Amino acid sequence: MAADYAALKKGGFMRQKQKNCFSLRLRVVGGNVSAEQLAKIAEVAAKYGDGHVHLTSRQSIEIPFIKLGQIDEVKSALAESGVEPGACGPRVRTVTACQGEAICPSGCIDTFALAKELDAHYFARELPHKFKFGITGCQNNCLKAEENDLGIKGAMQVTWREADCIGCGVCEKACRTGAISITDGKISVDACKCNFCGRCVKSCPTDAYDTVSGYIVSFGGLFGNSISKGEPIIPFIEDKEKLFRVCDAAVQFFADHAKPGERFKFTLDRVGWDKFRNVILEACSA
């Protein structure tokens, strides 16, 4: 029986230029792999590949030179340590993420926890073309959220609390957008200039800010044959339930309106950003 190359690619096995050889892309959620999984990946690469792995630009691991006749053995061996094949082709790809607030001092959200939730909800969903989620923990934007079809950036909404402020001015110096000013010993935060970075909060020696952690979401990012920066529609999304409604609406819009082989950005351009904006605003206010 001839090999079903489309089915193999769907399951993460991509054909190489070498005959009957495949590069297996693994499912690495949020860039995290356990030491046990790394050991198993190395073992499989040595036994079934040519002894090396490739780290992709989207935080995945690929094991090249897997032979066609050994694919089932490879999958079984990797499953012993909970390692699964990734997804290729026209479907939702594995979610990428930076380290976020669990490790990074600048992080505003738990990026890995969110990546796992998004992955569980969307991974490998069939769509007209590939669809990529990316999560970055703060305005440092290490993961370059706007390069993704749907990018999520950790954010922090702040409110100054006068009773605990000592007027040191550290927050004013920490703010990079000029949103904070001090007049007669009182802090003023210009909401129009604030980019929700949270640097004022993290710099304050007396914790004189009330905060709400949330998300800035961008849509239509693209970085390949064509390059386009994803654009936000709502300045700040304050809770995860609303975030998932927005994500659901975006993915469904793509499923409903895209032509086969058309990336999300081009669907938005063709169908109309105004129509999409109305869908997102409706999801946000539901």
CSV table of C-alpha atoms in Angstrom, one decimal:
chain,number,residue,atom,x,y,z
A,1,MET,CA,0.0,0.0,0.0
A,2,ALA,CA,1.3,3.5,-0.9
A,3,ALA,CA,2.1,5.8,1.9
A,4,ASP,CA,-0.5,8.5,2.6
A,5,TYR,CA,1.8,11.5,2.7
A,6,ALA,CA,-1.0,13.9,3.5
A,7,ALA,CA,-2.0,11.9,6.6
A,8,LEU,CA,1.6,11.6,7.7
A,9,LYS,CA,2.1,15.4,7.4
A,10,LYS,CA,-1.1,16.0,9.3
A,11,GLY,CA,0.4,13.9,12.1
A,12,GLY,CA,3.8,15.8,12.2
A,13,PHE,CA,5.8,13.6,9.8
A,14,MET,CA,7.2,15.8,7.0
A,15,ARG,CA,8.8,14.3,3.9
A,16,GLN,CA,12.5,15.0,3.5
A,17,LYS,CA,14.4,15.3,0.2
A,18,GLN,CA,16.0,11.9,1.1
A,19,LYS,CA,13.8,9.0,-0.1
A,20,ASN,CA,11.5,7.4,2.5
A,21,CYS,CA,12.9,9.7,5.2
A,22,PHE,CA,10.8,12.0,7.4
A,23,SER,CA,11.4,14.8,9.9
A,24,LEU,CA,9.1,14.3,12.8
A,25,ARG,CA,7.9,17.6,14.4
A,26,LEU,CA,7.0,17.2,18.1
A,27,ARG,CA,4.2,18.8,20.1
A,28,VAL,CA,6.0,21.2,22.4
A,29,VAL,CA,3.5,23.4,24.2
A,30,GLY,CA,4.7,26.8,25.3
A,31,GLY,CA,8.3,25.8,24.7
A,32,ASN,CA,8.5,23.5,27.7
A,33,VAL,CA,9.9,20.0,27.7
A,34,SER,CA,10.7,17.9,30.7
A,35,ALA,CA,14.2,16.4,31.3
A,36,GLU,CA,12.6,13.0,31.0
A,37,GLN,CA,11.1,13.9,27.7
A,38,LEU,CA,14.4,15.3,26.4
A,39,ALA,CA,16.1,12.1,27.3
A,40,LYS,CA,13.5,10.1,25.4
A,41,ILE,CA,13.7,12.4,22.4
A,42,ALA,CA,17.5,12.0,22.4
A,43,GLU,CA,17.2,8.2,22.6
A,44,VAL,CA,14.7,8.1,19.7
A,45,ALA,CA,16.9,10.4,17.6
A,46,ALA,CA,19.9,8.1,18.2
A,47,LYS,CA,18.0,4.9,17.5
A,48,TYR,CA,15.7,5.8,14.7
A,49,GLY,CA,17.2,9.1,13.2
A,50,ASP,CA,20.8,10.1,12.5
A,51,GLY,CA,21.6,11.2,16.0
A,52,HIS,CA,20.6,14.8,16.0
A,53,VAL,CA,17.5,17.0,16.5
A,54,HIS,CA,16.5,20.3,15.1
A,55,LEU,CA,15.1,23.2,17.2
A,56,THR,CA,12.5,25.1,15.1
A,57,SER,CA,11.8,28.8,15.1
A,58,ARG,CA,8.5,28.1,16.8
A,59,GLN,CA,9.9,26.3,19.9
A,60,SER,CA,9.3,22.8,18.5
A,61,ILE,CA,11.8,19.9,18.2
A,62,GLU,CA,12.1,17.9,15.0
A,63,ILE,CA,13.7,14.5,14.7
A,64,PRO,CA,15.0,14.1,11.1
A,65,PHE,CA,15.8,10.9,9.2
A,66,ILE,CA,12.9,8.8,10.5
A,67,LYS,CA,12.4,5.9,8.1
A,68,LEU,CA,8.9,5.3,6.7
A,69,GLY,CA,8.8,1.7,8.0
A,70,GLN,CA,9.6,2.8,11.6
A,71,ILE,CA,7.1,5.5,12.1
A,72,ASP,CA,4.8,3.4,14.4
A,73,GLU,CA,7.8,2.3,16.4
A,74,VAL,CA,8.9,5.9,16.9
A,75,LYS,CA,5.5,7.0,18.0
A,76,SER,CA,5.2,4.2,20.5
A,77,ALA,CA,8.7,4.9,21.9
A,78,LEU,CA,8.0,8.6,22.3
A,79,ALA,CA,4.7,8.0,24.0
A,80,GLU,CA,6.5,6.2,26.8
A,81,SER,CA,7.5,9.7,28.1
A,82,GLY,CA,4.4,11.5,27.0
A,83,VAL,CA,5.9,13.0,23.8
A,84,GLU,CA,3.5,13.4,21.0
A,85,PRO,CA,3.8,14.4,17.3
A,86,GLY,CA,2.9,17.9,16.4
A,87,ALA,CA,0.7,19.2,13.7
A,88,CYS,CA,1.5,20.5,10.2
A,89,GLY,CA,-0.7,21.6,7.3
A,90,PRO,CA,-4.0,23.5,7.4
A,91,ARG,CA,-4.8,23.4,11.1
A,92,VAL,CA,-4.0,25.1,14.4
A,93,ARG,CA,-0.4,24.6,15.2
A,94,THR,CA,1.2,24.1,18.6
A,95,VAL,CA,1.0,27.2,20.8
A,96,THR,CA,4.2,29.0,21.5
A,97,ALA,CA,5.0,31.1,24.6
A,98,CYS,CA,7.8,32.9,26.5
A,99,GLN,CA,8.5,32.0,30.2
A,100,GLY,CA,6.1,34.6,31.6
A,101,GLU,CA,5.5,35.6,35.2
A,102,ALA,CA,6.3,32.2,36.6
A,103,ILE,CA,10.0,32.8,35.9
A,104,CYS,CA,10.6,36.2,34.3
A,105,PRO,CA,10.5,39.3,36.5
A,106,SER,CA,8.9,41.3,33.7
A,107,GLY,CA,6.1,38.9,33.1
A,108,CYS,CA,2.5,40.0,33.6
A,109,ILE,CA,0.7,36.6,33.0
A,110,ASP,CA,1.3,32.9,33.4
A,111,THR,CA,2.1,32.2,29.7
A,112,PHE,CA,2.7,28.5,30.0
A,113,ALA,CA,-0.6,27.8,31.8
A,114,LEU,CA,-2.4,29.8,29.1
A,115,ALA,CA,-0.5,28.0,26.4
A,116,LYS,CA,-1.6,24.7,27.8
A,117,GLU,CA,-5.3,25.8,27.9
A,118,LEU,CA,-5.2,27.2,24.4
A,119,ASP,CA,-3.4,24.0,23.1
A,120,ALA,CA,-6.0,21.8,24.7
A,121,HIS,CA,-8.8,23.9,23.2
A,122,TYR,CA,-7.5,24.4,19.7
A,123,PHE,CA,-4.6,22.1,18.8
A,124,ALA,CA,-4.9,20.5,15.4
A,125,ARG,CA,-8.3,21.9,14.6
A,126,GLU,CA,-8.9,21.7,10.9
A,127,LEU,CA,-9.0,25.1,9.1
A,128,PRO,CA,-8.6,26.4,5.6
A,129,HIS,CA,-4.9,27.1,6.3
A,130,LYS,CA,-2.4,27.0,9.2
A,131,PHE,CA,-3.2,29.1,12.2
A,132,LYS,CA,-0.7,30.1,14.8
A,133,PHE,CA,-1.1,31.3,18.4
A,134,GLY,CA,1.8,33.0,20.2
A,135,ILE,CA,1.9,34.3,23.8
A,136,THR,CA,4.3,36.8,25.2
A,137,GLY,CA,4.3,37.8,28.9
A,138,CYS,CA,4.8,41.5,28.7
A,139,GLN,CA,5.6,44.5,26.5
A,140,ASN,CA,9.2,43.3,26.1
A,141,ASN,CA,7.5,41.0,23.6
A,142,CYS,CA,10.2,38.3,23.5
A,143,LEU,CA,7.9,36.0,21.5
A,144,LYS,CA,7.0,38.7,19.0
A,145,ALA,CA,3.2,38.2,19.5
A,146,GLU,CA,2.3,40.3,16.4
A,147,GLU,CA,3.9,37.8,14.1
A,148,ASN,CA,1.2,35.3,14.8
A,149,ASP,CA,-2.3,34.9,13.3
A,150,LEU,CA,-3.5,35.5,16.9
A,151,GLY,CA,-1.0,37.0,19.3
A,152,ILE,CA,-1.5,37.4,23.0
A,153,LYS,CA,0.6,39.8,25.1
A,154,GLY,CA,0.5,39.9,28.9
A,155,ALA,CA,-0.7,43.3,30.3
A,156,MET,CA,-1.4,45.0,33.5
A,157,GLN,CA,-4.0,47.7,34.2
A,158,VAL,CA,-3.0,50.0,37.1
A,159,THR,CA,-4.7,52.3,39.5
A,160,TRP,CA,-2.6,54.5,41.9
A,161,ARG,CA,-3.4,54.1,45.6
A,162,GLU,CA,-2.5,57.4,47.3
A,163,ALA,CA,-2.5,56.0,50.9
A,164,ASP,CA,0.5,53.8,50.3
A,165,CYS,CA,2.5,56.2,48.1
A,166,ILE,CA,5.6,57.9,49.5
A,167,GLY,CA,6.1,60.2,46.4
A,168,CYS,CA,9.5,58.8,45.5
A,169,GLY,CA,9.0,59.2,41.8
A,170,VAL,CA,10.4,55.8,40.9
A,171,CYS,CA,7.3,54.8,38.9
A,172,GLU,CA,7.5,58.0,36.8
A,173,LYS,CA,11.1,57.2,35.9
A,174,ALA,CA,10.2,53.6,35.1
A,175,CYS,CA,7.4,54.5,32.7
A,176,ARG,CA,8.6,54.5,29.1
A,177,THR,CA,5.5,56.0,27.5
A,178,GLY,CA,5.2,59.2,29.7
A,179,ALA,CA,1.9,58.0,31.1
A,180,ILE,CA,2.9,58.8,34.7
A,181,SER,CA,3.4,62.3,36.1
A,182,ILE,CA,3.7,63.7,39.6
A,183,THR,CA,2.1,67.0,40.5
A,184,ASP,CA,2.2,68.3,44.1
A,185,GLY,CA,3.1,64.9,45.3
A,186,LYS,CA,0.2,63.1,43.6
A,187,ILE,CA,0.5,60.5,40.9
A,188,SER,CA,-1.5,60.9,37.7
A,189,VAL,CA,-1.8,58.0,35.1
A,190,ASP,CA,-2.7,59.0,31.6
A,191,ALA,CA,-4.8,56.1,30.3
A,192,CYS,CA,-4.3,57.2,26.7
A,193,LYS,CA,-0.5,56.9,27.0
A,194,CYS,CA,-0.4,53.8,29.2
A,195,ASN,CA,0.6,50.6,27.3
A,196,PHE,CA,-0.2,48.3,30.3
A,197,CYS,CA,3.4,47.2,30.7
A,198,GLY,CA,3.3,47.1,34.5
A,199,ARG,CA,6.7,48.6,35.0
A,200,CYS,CA,5.4,51.2,37.4
A,201,VAL,CA,4.0,48.4,39.6
A,202,LYS,CA,7.1,46.4,39.5
A,203,SER,CA,9.3,49.4,40.4
A,204,CYS,CA,7.1,50.7,43.3
A,205,PRO,CA,8.8,50.1,46.7
A,206,THR,CA,5.6,50.4,48.6
A,207,ASP,CA,3.2,48.5,46.3
A,208,ALA,CA,1.1,51.6,45.9
A,209,TYR,CA,-0.8,50.4,42.8
A,210,ASP,CA,-3.9,48.2,42.5
A,211,THR,CA,-3.6,46.0,39.4
A,212,VAL,CA,-5.6,43.9,37.1
A,213,SER,CA,-3.7,41.4,34.9
A,214,GLY,CA,-5.0,40.9,31.4
A,215,TYR,CA,-4.3,40.6,27.7
A,216,ILE,CA,-3.6,42.6,24.6
A,217,VAL,CA,-4.7,40.5,21.5
A,218,SER,CA,-3.5,41.1,18.0
A,219,PHE,CA,-4.9,39.6,14.8
A,220,GLY,CA,-3.6,38.8,11.3
A,221,GLY,CA,0.1,38.7,11.9
A,222,LEU,CA,2.2,37.0,9.3
A,223,PHE,CA,5.9,36.4,8.9
A,224,GLY,CA,6.9,34.3,5.9
A,225,ASN,CA,6.6,34.9,2.2
A,226,SER,CA,4.6,38.0,3.2
A,227,ILE,CA,5.2,40.0,6.3
A,228,SER,CA,2.5,41.8,8.2
A,229,LYS,CA,2.2,43.0,11.8
A,230,GLY,CA,-0.9,41.8,13.7
A,231,GLU,CA,-3.3,44.5,14.8
A,232,PRO,CA,-5.2,44.9,18.1
A,233,ILE,CA,-8.9,45.7,18.2
A,234,ILE,CA,-9.5,46.0,21.9
A,235,PRO,CA,-6.9,47.8,24.0
A,236,PHE,CA,-7.1,45.5,27.1
A,237,ILE,CA,-9.0,42.3,27.9
A,238,GLU,CA,-9.3,41.9,31.6
A,239,ASP,CA,-10.3,38.2,32.1
A,240,LYS,CA,-9.6,34.8,30.6
A,241,GLU,CA,-13.3,34.0,29.9
A,242,LYS,CA,-13.5,37.1,27.6
A,243,LEU,CA,-10.1,36.2,26.0
A,244,PHE,CA,-11.4,32.7,25.0
A,245,ARG,CA,-14.6,34.2,23.6
A,246,VAL,CA,-12.5,36.5,21.5
A,247,CYS,CA,-10.2,33.6,20.4
A,248,ASP,CA,-13.2,31.4,19.6
A,249,ALA,CA,-14.7,34.2,17.5
A,250,ALA,CA,-11.4,34.8,15.6
A,251,VAL,CA,-10.9,31.1,14.8
A,252,GLN,CA,-14.5,30.7,13.7
A,253,PHE,CA,-14.3,33.7,11.5
A,254,PHE,CA,-11.4,32.2,9.8
A,255,ALA,CA,-13.1,28.8,9.4
A,256,ASP,CA,-16.3,30.5,8.0
A,257,HIS,CA,-14.7,33.0,5.6
A,258,ALA,CA,-11.3,31.8,4.5
A,259,LYS,CA,-10.6,30.3,1.1
A,260,PRO,CA,-8.5,27.1,1.1
A,261,GLY,CA,-4.8,28.0,1.3
A,262,GLU,CA,-5.5,31.6,2.5
A,263,ARG,CA,-3.8,32.9,5.6
A,264,PHE,CA,-5.9,34.7,8.2
A,265,LYS,CA,-4.5,38.2,7.4
A,266,PHE,CA,-5.5,37.9,3.7
A,267,THR,CA,-9.0,36.6,4.8
A,268,LEU,CA,-9.4,39.8,6.9
A,269,ASP,CA,-8.2,42.0,4.1
A,270,ARG,CA,-10.6,40.4,1.6
A,271,VAL,CA,-13.7,40.0,3.8
A,272,GLY,CA,-13.1,43.3,5.6
A,273,TRP,CA,-11.6,44.3,8.9
A,274,ASP,CA,-14.8,46.2,9.8
A,275,LYS,CA,-16.8,43.1,9.6
A,276,PHE,CA,-14.2,41.2,11.7
A,277,ARG,CA,-14.0,44.1,14.2
A,278,ASN,CA,-17.7,43.9,14.8
A,279,VAL,CA,-17.5,40.1,15.5
A,280,ILE,CA,-14.7,40.6,18.0
A,281,LEU,CA,-16.5,43.5,19.8
A,282,GLU,CA,-19.6,41.4,20.0
A,283,ALA,CA,-17.7,38.5,21.5
A,284,CYS,CA,-16.1,40.8,24.0
A,285,SER,CA,-19.4,42.2,25.2
A,286,ALA,CA,-21.2,38.9,25.3
